[in-house]
Short mmCIF file of C-alpha atoms in Angstrom, two decimals:
data_model
loop_
_atom_site.label_atom_id
_atom_site.label_comp_id
_atom_site.label_asym_id
_atom_site.label_seq_id
_atom_site.Cartn_x
_atom_site.Cartn_y
_atom_site.Cartn_z
CA MET A 406 0.00 0.00 0.00
CA ILE A 407 2.79 2.40 0.96
CA ASP A 408 4.77 1.13 -2.01
CA ALA A 409 1.88 1.88 -4.37
CA LEU A 410 1.66 5.40 -2.97
CA ALA A 411 5.41 5.81 -3.44
CA ILE A 412 5.23 4.65 -7.06
CA VAL A 413 2.34 7.04 -7.75
CA SER A 414 4.29 9.87 -6.19
CA ILE A 415 7.40 9.15 -8.27
CA PHE A 416 5.37 8.96 -11.47
CA CYS A 417 3.71 12.30 -10.68
CA GLY A 418 7.16 13.75 -10.12
CA LEU A 419 8.29 12.40 -13.48
CA PHE A 420 5.22 13.97 -15.10
CA PHE A 421 6.18 17.36 -13.67
CA PHE A 422 9.75 17.00 -14.94
CA LEU A 423 8.45 16.01 -18.36
CA SER A 424 6.15 19.01 -18.53
CA GLY A 425 8.98 21.30 -17.47
CA SER A 426 11.15 19.92 -20.26
CA ILE A 427 8.36 20.32 -22.82
CA GLY A 428 7.97 23.89 -21.61
CA LEU A 429 11.71 24.42 -22.10
CA LEU A 430 11.46 23.26 -25.69
CA ARG A 431 8.20 24.81 -26.75
CA LEU A 432 7.80 28.13 -24.96
CA PRO A 433 8.77 31.19 -27.00
CA ASP A 434 10.66 33.38 -24.59
CA LEU A 435 13.59 33.08 -22.16
CA PHE A 436 11.54 34.32 -19.20
CA SER A 437 8.63 31.94 -19.75
CA ARG A 438 11.08 29.04 -20.17
CA LEU A 439 12.81 29.92 -16.89
CA HIS A 440 9.42 30.10 -15.20
CA ALA A 441 8.44 26.65 -16.46
CA LEU A 442 11.76 25.07 -15.52
CA ALA A 443 12.09 26.47 -12.01
CA LYS A 444 8.52 25.76 -10.93
CA ALA A 445 8.01 22.36 -12.53
CA ASP A 446 11.41 20.94 -11.59
CA ASN A 447 11.09 21.88 -7.95
CA VAL A 448 7.65 20.30 -7.56
CA GLY A 449 8.85 17.23 -9.46
CA LEU A 450 11.84 16.86 -7.17
CA ALA A 451 9.61 17.24 -4.11
CA LEU A 452 7.32 14.43 -5.30
CA ILE A 453 10.22 12.13 -6.14
CA THR A 454 11.81 12.81 -2.74
CA LEU A 455 8.48 11.97 -1.10
CA GLY A 456 8.35 8.70 -3.04
CA ILE A 457 11.87 7.74 -1.98
CA ILE A 458 11.12 8.55 1.67
CA LEU A 459 7.99 6.37 1.51
CA ILE A 460 9.88 3.42 0.05
CA GLU A 461 12.62 3.27 2.68
CA PRO A 462 11.87 5.38 5.74
CA ASP A 463 15.11 5.87 7.66
CA PRO A 464 15.24 9.04 9.78
CA VAL A 465 18.81 10.09 8.96
CA ASN A 466 18.43 9.52 5.23
CA ASP A 467 15.06 11.28 5.23
CA ILE A 468 16.59 14.41 6.72
CA LYS A 469 19.38 14.29 4.14
CA LEU A 470 16.91 13.90 1.27
CA VAL A 471 14.76 16.80 2.46
CA ALA A 472 17.88 18.94 2.91
CA THR A 473 18.92 18.06 -0.66
CA TRP A 474 15.53 19.15 -1.94
CA LEU A 475 15.69 22.46 -0.07
CA LEU A 476 19.20 23.19 -1.36
CA VAL A 477 18.20 22.38 -4.94
CA MET A 478 15.20 24.69 -4.62
CA ALA A 479 17.33 27.52 -3.28
CA SER A 480 20.00 27.17 -5.94
CA SER A 481 17.52 26.88 -8.79
CA ALA A 482 15.70 29.99 -7.55
CA ILE A 483 18.96 31.97 -7.39
CA SER A 484 20.11 30.72 -10.80
CA SER A 485 16.82 31.60 -12.46
CA HIS A 486 16.91 35.05 -10.89
CA LEU A 487 20.48 35.66 -12.10
CA ILE A 488 19.78 34.44 -15.63
CA ALA A 489 16.63 36.57 -15.86
CA ARG A 490 18.42 39.63 -14.48
CA HIS A 491 21.23 39.26 -16.99
CA ALA A 492 18.81 38.75 -19.89
CA LEU A 493 16.77 41.79 -18.83
CA ARG A 494 19.90 43.95 -18.71
CA GLU A 495 21.05 42.74 -22.10
CA SER A 496 17.69 43.45 -23.71
CA ARG A 497 17.67 46.88 -22.08
CA ASP A 498 21.17 47.61 -23.40
CA ASN A 499 20.21 46.54 -26.87
CA ASP A 500 17.18 48.84 -27.05
CA MET B 984 21.09 -10.47 -23.76
CA ILE B 985 24.10 -8.26 -23.96
CA SER B 986 25.91 -7.96 -20.66
CA GLN B 987 26.14 -4.57 -18.97
CA GLN B 988 29.92 -4.75 -19.02
CA LEU B 989 30.01 -5.11 -22.80
CA LEU B 990 27.32 -2.47 -23.35
CA TYR B 991 29.06 0.18 -21.31
CA THR B 992 32.51 -0.72 -22.70
CA LEU B 993 31.21 -0.25 -26.24
CA ALA B 994 29.65 3.07 -25.20
CA GLY B 995 33.00 4.14 -23.73
CA ILE B 996 34.76 3.25 -26.98
CA GLY B 997 32.10 5.20 -28.88
CA LEU B 998 32.64 8.25 -26.68
CA PHE B 999 36.37 7.98 -27.25
CA GLY B 1000 35.83 7.85 -31.01
CA ILE B 1001 33.53 10.90 -30.96
CA GLY B 1002 36.02 12.87 -28.91
CA LEU B 1003 38.97 11.79 -31.04
CA ARG B 1004 37.28 12.80 -34.28
CA ALA B 1005 36.41 16.22 -32.89
CA THR B 1006 39.93 16.73 -31.48
CA LEU B 1007 41.43 16.10 -34.89
CA LEU B 1008 38.93 18.25 -36.77
CA GLN B 1009 38.60 21.27 -34.51
CA HIS B 1010 41.18 24.01 -34.64
CA ARG B 1011 40.08 26.40 -31.91
CA LEU B 1012 41.33 25.76 -28.39
CA LEU B 1013 38.14 25.60 -26.34
CA PRO B 1014 36.22 23.12 -28.55
CA ARG B 1015 39.36 21.02 -28.79
CA LEU B 1016 39.64 20.92 -24.98
CA LEU B 1017 35.99 19.89 -24.70
CA ALA B 1018 36.57 17.09 -27.20
CA LEU B 1019 39.67 15.90 -25.30
CA ASN B 1020 37.63 15.84 -22.09
CA VAL B 1021 34.98 13.75 -23.88
CA CYS B 1022 37.79 11.35 -24.91
CA GLY B 1023 38.83 11.15 -21.28
CA ALA B 1024 35.26 10.49 -20.19
CA GLY B 1025 35.12 7.62 -22.67
CA VAL B 1026 38.27 6.08 -21.20
CA PHE B 1027 36.85 6.41 -17.68
CA LEU B 1028 33.65 4.73 -18.80
CA ILE B 1029 35.64 1.77 -20.16
CA PHE B 1030 37.46 1.41 -16.83
CA ILE B 1031 34.28 1.51 -14.74
CA ALA B 1032 32.41 -0.79 -17.10
CA ILE B 1033 35.13 -3.40 -16.67
CA ALA B 1034 34.98 -2.93 -12.90
CA TYR B 1035 31.22 -3.52 -12.75
CA GLN B 1036 30.48 -6.97 -11.37
CA GLY B 1037 26.70 -7.11 -11.26
CA ALA B 1038 23.68 -5.38 -9.79
CA ARG B 1039 24.05 -6.45 -6.19
CA GLN B 1040 27.76 -7.25 -6.04
CA LEU B 1041 30.50 -4.96 -4.85
CA ALA B 1042 32.41 -3.42 -7.72
CA ASP B 1043 36.14 -3.78 -8.19
CA PRO B 1044 37.63 -0.79 -6.31
CA VAL B 1045 41.01 -0.56 -8.03
CA PRO B 1046 39.70 0.93 -11.33
CA HIS B 1047 37.50 3.26 -9.27
CA ALA B 1048 40.54 4.69 -7.52
CA LEU B 1049 42.38 5.04 -10.84
CA VAL B 1050 39.46 6.89 -12.42
CA LEU B 1051 39.12 9.18 -9.39
CA THR B 1052 42.75 10.13 -9.85
CA GLY B 1053 42.06 10.54 -13.55
CA ILE B 1054 39.17 12.95 -13.02
CA VAL B 1055 41.25 15.24 -10.82
CA VAL B 1056 44.22 15.15 -13.20
CA ALA B 1057 41.91 15.85 -16.16
CA VAL B 1058 40.53 19.00 -14.58
CA SER B 1059 44.03 20.21 -13.66
CA ALA B 1060 45.23 19.58 -17.20
CA THR B 1061 42.24 21.46 -18.59
CA ALA B 1062 42.97 24.43 -16.34
CA MET B 1063 46.63 24.41 -17.38
CA ALA B 1064 45.70 24.22 -21.07
CA LEU B 1065 43.34 27.18 -20.66
CA ALA B 1066 46.06 29.20 -18.94
CA LEU B 1067 48.56 28.39 -21.69
CA GLY B 1068 46.00 29.33 -24.34
CA ARG B 1069 45.26 32.63 -22.64
CA ARG B 1070 48.96 33.46 -22.49
CA LEU B 1071 49.36 32.59 -26.16
CA GLU B 1072 46.47 34.92 -27.02
CA GLU B 1073 48.11 37.73 -25.09
CA LEU B 1074 51.42 37.13 -26.85
CA ASP B 1075 49.67 37.10 -30.23
CA ASP B 1076 48.02 40.39 -29.49
CA GLU B 1077 51.29 42.14 -28.66
CA MET C 546 11.02 -8.69 -16.87
CA THR C 547 13.30 -6.55 -14.72
CA GLU C 548 16.20 -7.47 -17.01
CA ILE C 549 14.43 -5.97 -19.98
CA LEU C 550 13.55 -2.84 -17.99
CA TRP C 551 17.18 -2.42 -16.93
CA LEU C 552 18.28 -2.90 -20.52
CA VAL C 553 15.84 -0.20 -21.68
CA PHE C 554 17.12 2.10 -18.94
CA ASP C 555 20.76 1.45 -19.87
CA LEU C 556 20.13 1.99 -23.57
CA THR C 557 18.27 5.26 -22.95
CA LEU C 558 21.03 6.52 -20.69
CA LEU C 559 23.78 5.61 -23.16
CA ILE C 560 22.00 6.99 -26.22
CA LEU C 561 21.49 10.27 -24.35
CA LEU C 562 25.16 10.26 -23.28
CA LEU C 563 26.44 9.67 -26.80
CA ALA C 564 24.05 12.25 -28.24
CA LEU C 565 25.22 14.88 -25.73
CA ALA C 566 28.85 14.06 -26.51
CA TRP C 567 28.24 14.36 -30.23
CA LEU C 568 26.45 17.70 -29.82
CA THR C 569 29.20 19.03 -27.55
CA CYS C 570 31.83 18.23 -30.13
CA ALA C 571 29.86 19.39 -33.15
CA THR C 572 28.44 22.72 -31.97
CA ARG C 573 29.81 25.86 -33.52
CA ASP C 574 28.83 28.25 -30.74
CA VAL C 575 31.33 27.91 -27.88
CA MET C 576 28.92 28.96 -25.12
CA ARG C 577 26.43 26.32 -26.21
CA ALA C 578 29.18 23.68 -26.39
CA VAL C 579 30.35 24.43 -22.84
CA THR C 580 26.78 24.27 -21.48
CA LEU C 581 26.24 20.93 -23.22
CA PHE C 582 29.52 19.73 -21.73
CA ILE C 583 28.31 20.58 -18.22
CA ALA C 584 25.10 18.63 -18.89
CA PHE C 585 27.23 15.76 -20.23
CA GLY C 586 29.23 15.76 -16.99
CA LEU C 587 26.06 15.52 -14.90
CA LEU C 588 24.71 12.67 -17.02
CA LEU C 589 28.06 10.92 -16.63
CA ALA C 590 27.64 11.23 -12.85
CA ILE C 591 24.31 9.38 -13.17
CA VAL C 592 26.08 6.67 -15.21
CA TRP C 593 28.70 6.28 -12.46
CA ALA C 594 25.93 5.90 -9.88
CA ARG C 595 24.24 3.24 -12.03
CA LEU C 596 27.52 1.31 -12.30
CA ASN C 597 27.91 1.01 -8.50
CA ALA C 598 30.54 3.77 -8.27
CA PRO C 599 29.10 6.31 -5.77
CA ASP C 600 32.49 7.87 -4.95
CA LEU C 601 32.97 8.60 -8.60
CA ALA C 602 29.44 9.96 -8.98
CA LEU C 603 30.20 12.47 -6.22
CA ALA C 604 33.57 13.37 -7.75
CA GLU C 605 32.19 13.74 -11.28
CA ALA C 606 29.29 15.92 -10.14
CA VAL C 607 31.52 18.27 -8.16
CA ILE C 608 34.72 18.28 -10.25
CA GLY C 609 33.63 17.31 -13.74
CA ALA C 610 30.43 19.33 -13.90
CA GLY C 611 30.98 21.95 -11.22
CA ILE C 612 34.61 23.07 -11.17
CA SER C 613 35.31 22.21 -14.80
CA GLY C 614 32.12 23.98 -15.86
CA ALA C 615 32.98 27.14 -13.94
CA LEU C 616 36.53 27.05 -15.35
CA LEU C 617 35.37 26.70 -18.95
CA LEU C 618 32.58 29.27 -18.63
CA SER C 619 34.93 31.89 -17.28
CA SER C 620 37.39 31.26 -20.11
CA ILE C 621 34.92 31.76 -22.95
CA LYS C 622 35.46 35.48 -23.15
CA ASP C 623 39.24 35.07 -23.27
CA TYR C 624 38.94 33.93 -26.84
CA PRO C 625 37.58 36.09 -29.67
CA SER C 626 34.35 34.59 -30.85
CA LYS C 627 34.79 35.73 -34.43
CA GLN C 628 37.82 33.67 -35.23
CA PRO C 629 38.22 32.98 -38.93
CA ASP C 630 36.96 29.49 -39.60
CA ARG C 631 39.68 27.57 -41.33
CA LYS C 632 37.97 25.06 -43.50
CA GLN C 633 39.56 21.63 -43.49
CA SER C 634 39.99 20.12 -46.93
CA ARG C 635 37.27 17.61 -47.67
CA VAL C 636 39.77 14.84 -48.34
CA MET C 637 41.43 15.31 -44.94
CA GLU C 638 38.07 15.44 -43.18
CA GLY C 639 36.91 12.26 -44.90
CA MET C 640 40.17 10.50 -44.06
CA ILE C 641 39.91 11.46 -40.39
CA ASN C 642 36.32 10.22 -40.27
CA VAL C 643 37.21 6.90 -41.85
CA MET C 644 40.26 6.43 -39.64
CA THR C 645 38.34 7.17 -36.44
CA LEU C 646 35.53 4.85 -37.49
CA ALA C 647 38.02 2.08 -38.25
CA LEU C 648 39.79 2.61 -34.93
CA THR C 649 36.49 2.49 -33.04
CA GLY C 650 35.50 -0.67 -34.88
CA ILE C 651 38.78 -2.42 -34.11
CA MET C 652 38.62 -1.42 -30.42
CA SER C 653 35.00 -2.62 -30.16
CA TRP C 654 35.86 -5.98 -31.68
CA ALA C 655 38.87 -6.30 -29.37
CA ALA C 656 36.82 -5.39 -26.29
CA TRP C 657 34.09 -7.85 -27.22
CA HIS C 658 36.57 -10.68 -27.61
CA ALA C 659 38.50 -9.73 -24.48
CA LEU C 660 35.34 -9.75 -22.37
CA GLU C 661 34.29 -13.09 -23.85
CA ILE C 662 37.51 -14.94 -23.15
CA SER C 663 38.46 -13.23 -19.89
CA ASP C 664 38.67 -15.52 -16.88
CA GLY C 665 37.32 -12.92 -14.48
CA VAL C 666 40.24 -13.10 -12.07
CA ARG C 667 40.70 -9.69 -10.53
CA LEU C 668 42.69 -7.85 -7.95
CA SER C 669 39.40 -7.20 -6.17
CA GLU C 670 39.49 -10.46 -4.22
CA GLN C 671 42.88 -9.62 -2.74
CA VAL C 672 41.82 -6.05 -2.09
CA TYR C 673 38.65 -7.01 -0.25
CA ALA C 674 40.64 -9.49 1.84
CA GLN C 675 42.98 -6.71 2.99
CA VAL C 676 40.49 -3.87 3.46
CA PRO C 677 39.72 -4.64 7.14
CA ALA C 678 43.42 -4.33 7.91
CA SER C 679 43.83 -1.05 6.09
CA GLY C 680 42.36 1.28 8.70
CA VAL C 681 39.29 2.34 6.72
CA SER C 682 36.26 0.39 5.59
CA ASN C 683 35.53 2.17 2.30
CA PRO C 684 37.41 0.04 -0.24
CA VAL C 685 38.04 2.91 -2.66
CA THR C 686 39.59 5.04 0.08
CA ALA C 687 41.65 2.04 1.18
CA VAL C 688 42.98 1.58 -2.34
CA LEU C 689 43.61 5.31 -2.85
CA LEU C 690 45.34 6.10 0.39
CA ASN C 691 46.78 2.83 1.58
CA PHE C 692 47.38 0.23 -1.13
CA ARG C 693 48.21 2.72 -3.90
CA ALA C 694 49.27 5.70 -1.87
CA TYR C 695 52.15 6.47 -4.26
CA ASP C 696 49.66 7.18 -7.04
CA THR C 697 47.81 9.66 -4.86
CA LEU C 698 51.05 11.35 -3.86
CA LEU C 699 52.03 11.75 -7.49
CA GLU C 700 48.54 12.97 -8.33
CA LEU C 701 48.88 15.74 -5.76
CA ALA C 702 52.23 16.58 -7.34
CA VAL C 703 50.62 16.77 -10.79
CA VAL C 704 47.95 19.14 -9.50
CA LEU C 705 50.64 21.29 -7.91
CA VAL C 706 52.65 21.44 -11.14
CA ALA C 707 49.55 22.47 -13.09
CA VAL C 708 48.77 25.24 -10.59
CA LEU C 709 52.39 26.44 -10.61
CA THR C 710 52.20 26.71 -14.41
CA ILE C 711 49.00 28.73 -14.15
CA LEU C 712 50.50 31.00 -11.49
CA THR C 713 53.68 31.58 -13.45
CA LEU C 714 52.05 32.34 -16.77
CA ASN C 715 49.18 34.66 -16.02
CA GLU C 716 47.92 37.34 -13.75
CA LYS C 717 44.52 36.81 -12.22
CA ARG C 718 41.63 37.37 -14.57
CA PRO C 719 40.25 40.89 -14.12
CA ARG C 720 37.01 41.19 -12.20
CA ALA C 721 33.76 41.96 -13.94
CA PRO C 722 32.95 45.64 -13.38
CA GLU C 723 29.29 45.20 -12.46
CA ILE C 724 28.13 44.73 -8.89
CA PRO C 725 26.78 41.22 -8.22
CA ALA C 726 23.09 40.80 -7.49
CA ALA C 727 22.00 41.43 -3.92
CA LEU C 728 20.22 38.07 -3.91
CA LEU C 729 23.45 36.32 -4.81
CA GLN C 730 25.33 38.07 -2.03
CA SER C 731 22.75 37.19 0.60
CA MET C 732 22.53 33.58 -0.60
CA THR C 733 26.30 33.23 -0.47
CA ARG C 734 26.29 34.41 3.11
CA TRP C 735 24.54 31.22 4.19
CA MET C 736 25.47 28.87 1.33
CA VAL C 737 29.25 29.07 1.79
CA PRO C 738 29.21 27.90 5.45
CA VAL C 739 26.83 25.07 4.50
CA LEU C 740 29.21 24.00 1.72
CA VAL C 741 32.19 24.12 4.08
CA ILE C 742 30.38 21.93 6.61
CA MET C 743 29.36 19.51 3.86
CA ALA C 744 32.95 19.33 2.66
CA GLY C 745 34.15 18.50 6.17
CA TYR C 746 31.46 15.85 6.47
CA ILE C 747 32.39 14.24 3.14
CA LEU C 748 36.05 14.23 4.18
CA TRP C 749 35.20 12.52 7.48
CA VAL C 750 32.72 10.03 6.09
CA GLY C 751 35.10 8.91 3.32
CA ALA C 752 36.54 6.38 5.74
CA HIS C 753 33.40 4.26 5.89
CA ALA C 754 31.04 5.49 3.15
CA PRO C 755 31.38 7.06 -0.30
CA GLY C 756 33.37 10.25 -0.01
CA GLY C 757 36.96 11.26 0.53
CA ALA C 758 39.55 13.96 0.16
CA PHE C 759 39.07 14.84 -3.52
CA GLN C 760 35.34 15.32 -3.37
CA ALA C 761 35.69 17.39 -0.19
CA GLY C 762 38.48 19.51 -1.66
CA ALA C 763 36.50 20.23 -4.80
CA MET C 764 33.45 21.17 -2.73
CA LEU C 765 35.56 23.64 -0.73
CA ALA C 766 36.87 25.06 -4.00
CA ALA C 767 33.27 25.44 -5.22
CA ALA C 768 32.46 27.35 -2.02
CA MET C 769 35.42 29.67 -2.63
CA ILE C 770 34.42 30.20 -6.26
CA LEU C 771 30.90 31.09 -5.11
CA GLN C 772 32.39 33.52 -2.61
CA GLN C 773 34.44 35.12 -5.38
CA LEU C 774 31.42 35.50 -7.63
CA ALA C 775 29.40 37.21 -4.94
CA ASN C 776 31.86 39.29 -3.03
CA THR C 777 34.03 41.61 -5.05
CA SER C 778 36.13 42.80 -2.15
CA MET C 779 37.42 39.40 -1.14
CA GLN C 780 40.58 39.60 -3.21
CA ARG C 781 42.09 42.43 -1.22
CA ASN C 782 41.88 40.47 1.99
CA ILE C 783 43.55 37.19 1.00
CA ASN C 784 46.59 36.38 3.08
CA LEU C 785 48.91 35.24 0.32
CA LEU C 786 51.41 33.56 2.59
CA LEU C 787 48.59 31.37 3.89
CA VAL C 788 47.63 30.52 0.31
CA ARG C 789 51.17 29.41 -0.45
CA ILE C 790 51.34 27.25 2.66
CA LEU C 791 47.97 25.64 1.95
CA LEU C 792 49.00 24.90 -1.63
CA VAL C 793 51.91 22.68 -0.62
CA MET C 794 50.52 21.35 2.65
CA GLY C 795 49.06 18.21 1.04
CA ILE C 796 52.28 16.95 -0.50
CA PHE C 797 54.29 18.09 2.51
CA THR C 798 52.12 16.13 4.96
CA PHE C 799 52.10 13.09 2.71
CA VAL C 800 55.88 12.99 2.35
CA LEU C 801 56.37 13.72 6.04
CA VAL C 802 54.15 10.77 7.00
CA GLY C 803 55.98 8.61 4.48
CA LEU C 804 59.38 9.49 5.92
CA TRP C 805 58.18 9.00 9.47
CA MET C 806 56.85 5.55 8.57
CA MET C 807 60.15 4.85 6.85
CA SER C 808 61.97 5.55 10.09
CA LEU C 809 59.65 3.16 11.92
CA ASN C 810 58.99 0.39 9.42
CA ASP C 811 61.87 0.52 6.91
CA ASP C 812 59.63 1.36 3.96
CA PHE C 813 58.34 4.66 2.57
CA LEU C 814 54.61 5.03 3.32
CA ALA C 815 54.35 1.66 5.11
CA TYR C 816 51.73 2.60 7.68
CA GLU C 817 51.90 1.25 11.19
CA PRO C 818 48.78 -0.98 11.18
CA ALA C 819 47.40 0.40 14.44
CA TRP C 820 47.66 4.00 13.21
CA SER C 821 46.52 3.60 9.59
CA GLY C 822 43.08 5.10 10.15
CA SER C 823 44.41 8.25 11.82
CA LEU C 824 47.28 8.63 9.37
CA ILE C 825 44.89 8.36 6.43
CA LEU C 826 42.63 10.99 7.97
CA ILE C 827 45.54 13.38 8.54
CA ILE C 828 46.79 12.95 4.98
CA GLU C 829 43.28 13.37 3.59
CA ALA C 830 42.66 16.55 5.58
CA ALA C 831 45.86 18.17 4.32
CA ALA C 832 45.13 17.00 0.77
CA THR C 833 41.63 18.50 0.94
CA LEU C 834 42.98 21.93 1.80
CA SER C 835 45.63 21.70 -0.90
CA ILE C 836 43.21 20.63 -3.60
CA ALA C 837 40.73 23.34 -2.61
CA THR C 838 43.42 26.03 -2.87
CA ALA C 839 44.75 24.61 -6.13
CA LEU C 840 41.36 24.47 -7.83
CA THR C 841 40.41 27.96 -6.62
CA LEU C 842 43.66 29.39 -7.97
CA ALA C 843 43.08 27.52 -11.23
CA TYR C 844 39.64 29.13 -11.48
CA MET C 845 41.05 32.58 -10.72
CA GLY C 846 43.28 32.08 -13.72
CA GLY C 847 46.57 33.29 -12.37
CA ARG C 848 48.37 34.88 -9.51
CA PRO C 849 46.45 37.33 -7.35
CA ALA C 850 47.66 40.89 -7.00
CA GLY C 851 50.79 41.18 -4.89
CA TRP C 852 51.80 37.56 -5.25
CA GLU C 853 55.43 38.31 -5.89
CA ASN C 854 55.73 40.31 -2.72
CA ALA C 855 53.93 37.85 -0.45
CA ASN C 856 56.92 36.96 1.67
CA LYS C 857 59.55 39.48 0.79
CA THR C 858 60.98 41.51 3.63
CA ARG C 859 60.34 45.21 3.69
CA SER C 860 63.88 46.29 3.02
CA SER C 861 64.66 44.43 -0.20
CA THR C 862 63.42 46.30 -3.25
CA ALA C 863 61.97 49.68 -3.98
CA GLU C 864 58.62 48.61 -5.47
CA ASP C 865 57.61 46.62 -2.40
CA GLY C 866 55.15 49.06 -1.03
CA GLU C 867 52.81 49.53 -3.97
CA ALA C 868 51.53 46.02 -4.77
CA LEU C 869 50.63 45.00 -1.22
#
């Protein structure tokens, strides 16, 4: 029962990653692509982490996995912000 | 069924071939360095594929140690090549 | 059933890997090629994890994708992007293609035959028999720092030689004139201590779990690179004498331990069995600091300002005062 929930969670996470990648390929603009990537990938990672925690609950590893997810979220947020800032400045300089 | 060892060894040889072709054909420094690093990655893949013993068995640790050394040496060599290239550019500009 | 699923997984992974490698080598735009190379490095880390090599997955993610990526990205603007494209003659290009294809074919045939007729006898049986006596329980660390310690010593020497070349040839790359984003500066304020603690943890845990000196050193270097990107005033406060000491501390500690063991056991680097664990930890700690300094200096691209005057006395030359 817990295993079925874990598998469902991981598949939902994969769906979010897939939709983020499709957004990367199909959206027209840098900013909309960044938006799709940052949001979808973070939710996908959260669901996959939840699935892994459900499969093998071990307190120390669970804390490490959640910490990994938080760090990935923070770094992806910062990276998206920096890329968008740089792109905005470049487009402003070109105008 | 093809064994994992053979599959990954062939992939490593393929990576080496891709990198080698690009090293010989490129003439700018940075793409050439990238191709050399791809060659190196192919060699590492061959080592680790040979060290793989099966899904639940412990892998052979000696090639792992050799490849770990190789990764660090590869990044140092890349840094040195970039520094040499930068110096050459400066000398060309003078 | 699971065999077929694993085969599908392996084939997908390898096709993706080869496709990324091909695109990296065949892209004309350098920025795109470097970005594809970073993605290739991360995919390679996944391949190492799949092949039961977690130490290598850690090292590839930090060094191959992280440090190498930062190094290559910061070198893109050193080279003029509008270099004249020398066209190779078609005959030469065709010959190189055919030769590489033939070489790949011969190597594949040789590998296939070698794997078929190999008798599977490895060093791994002897290694696993000796690991409990080596002072650590992670077999890769045991091989790196006990059974093949010479290789690691020479590797540290190679890294040092590369960094000395970089220091001798170039001055440090000039800083970008713009002020870094406030968000980056505030993130660095908490991210760098977290990275330092993680590096210390990976160094410590390398004795009994995947980890070790090289991964920890590269993570420290990544923390320093992050600090450089976010804090423009850091360069003026570096104590250059400390940098020099840290750079050679790894090799120095290694050789010192080797000579000490030679005085006790008649053989260079023959660890006293009761002390192996502690000796390995001491050597690894020094090597971590050395590798971190070396990779950070390699990223900076050359010697920092005032390097030549780092340990000169005040009374020697006239131009002492200005660079410090």
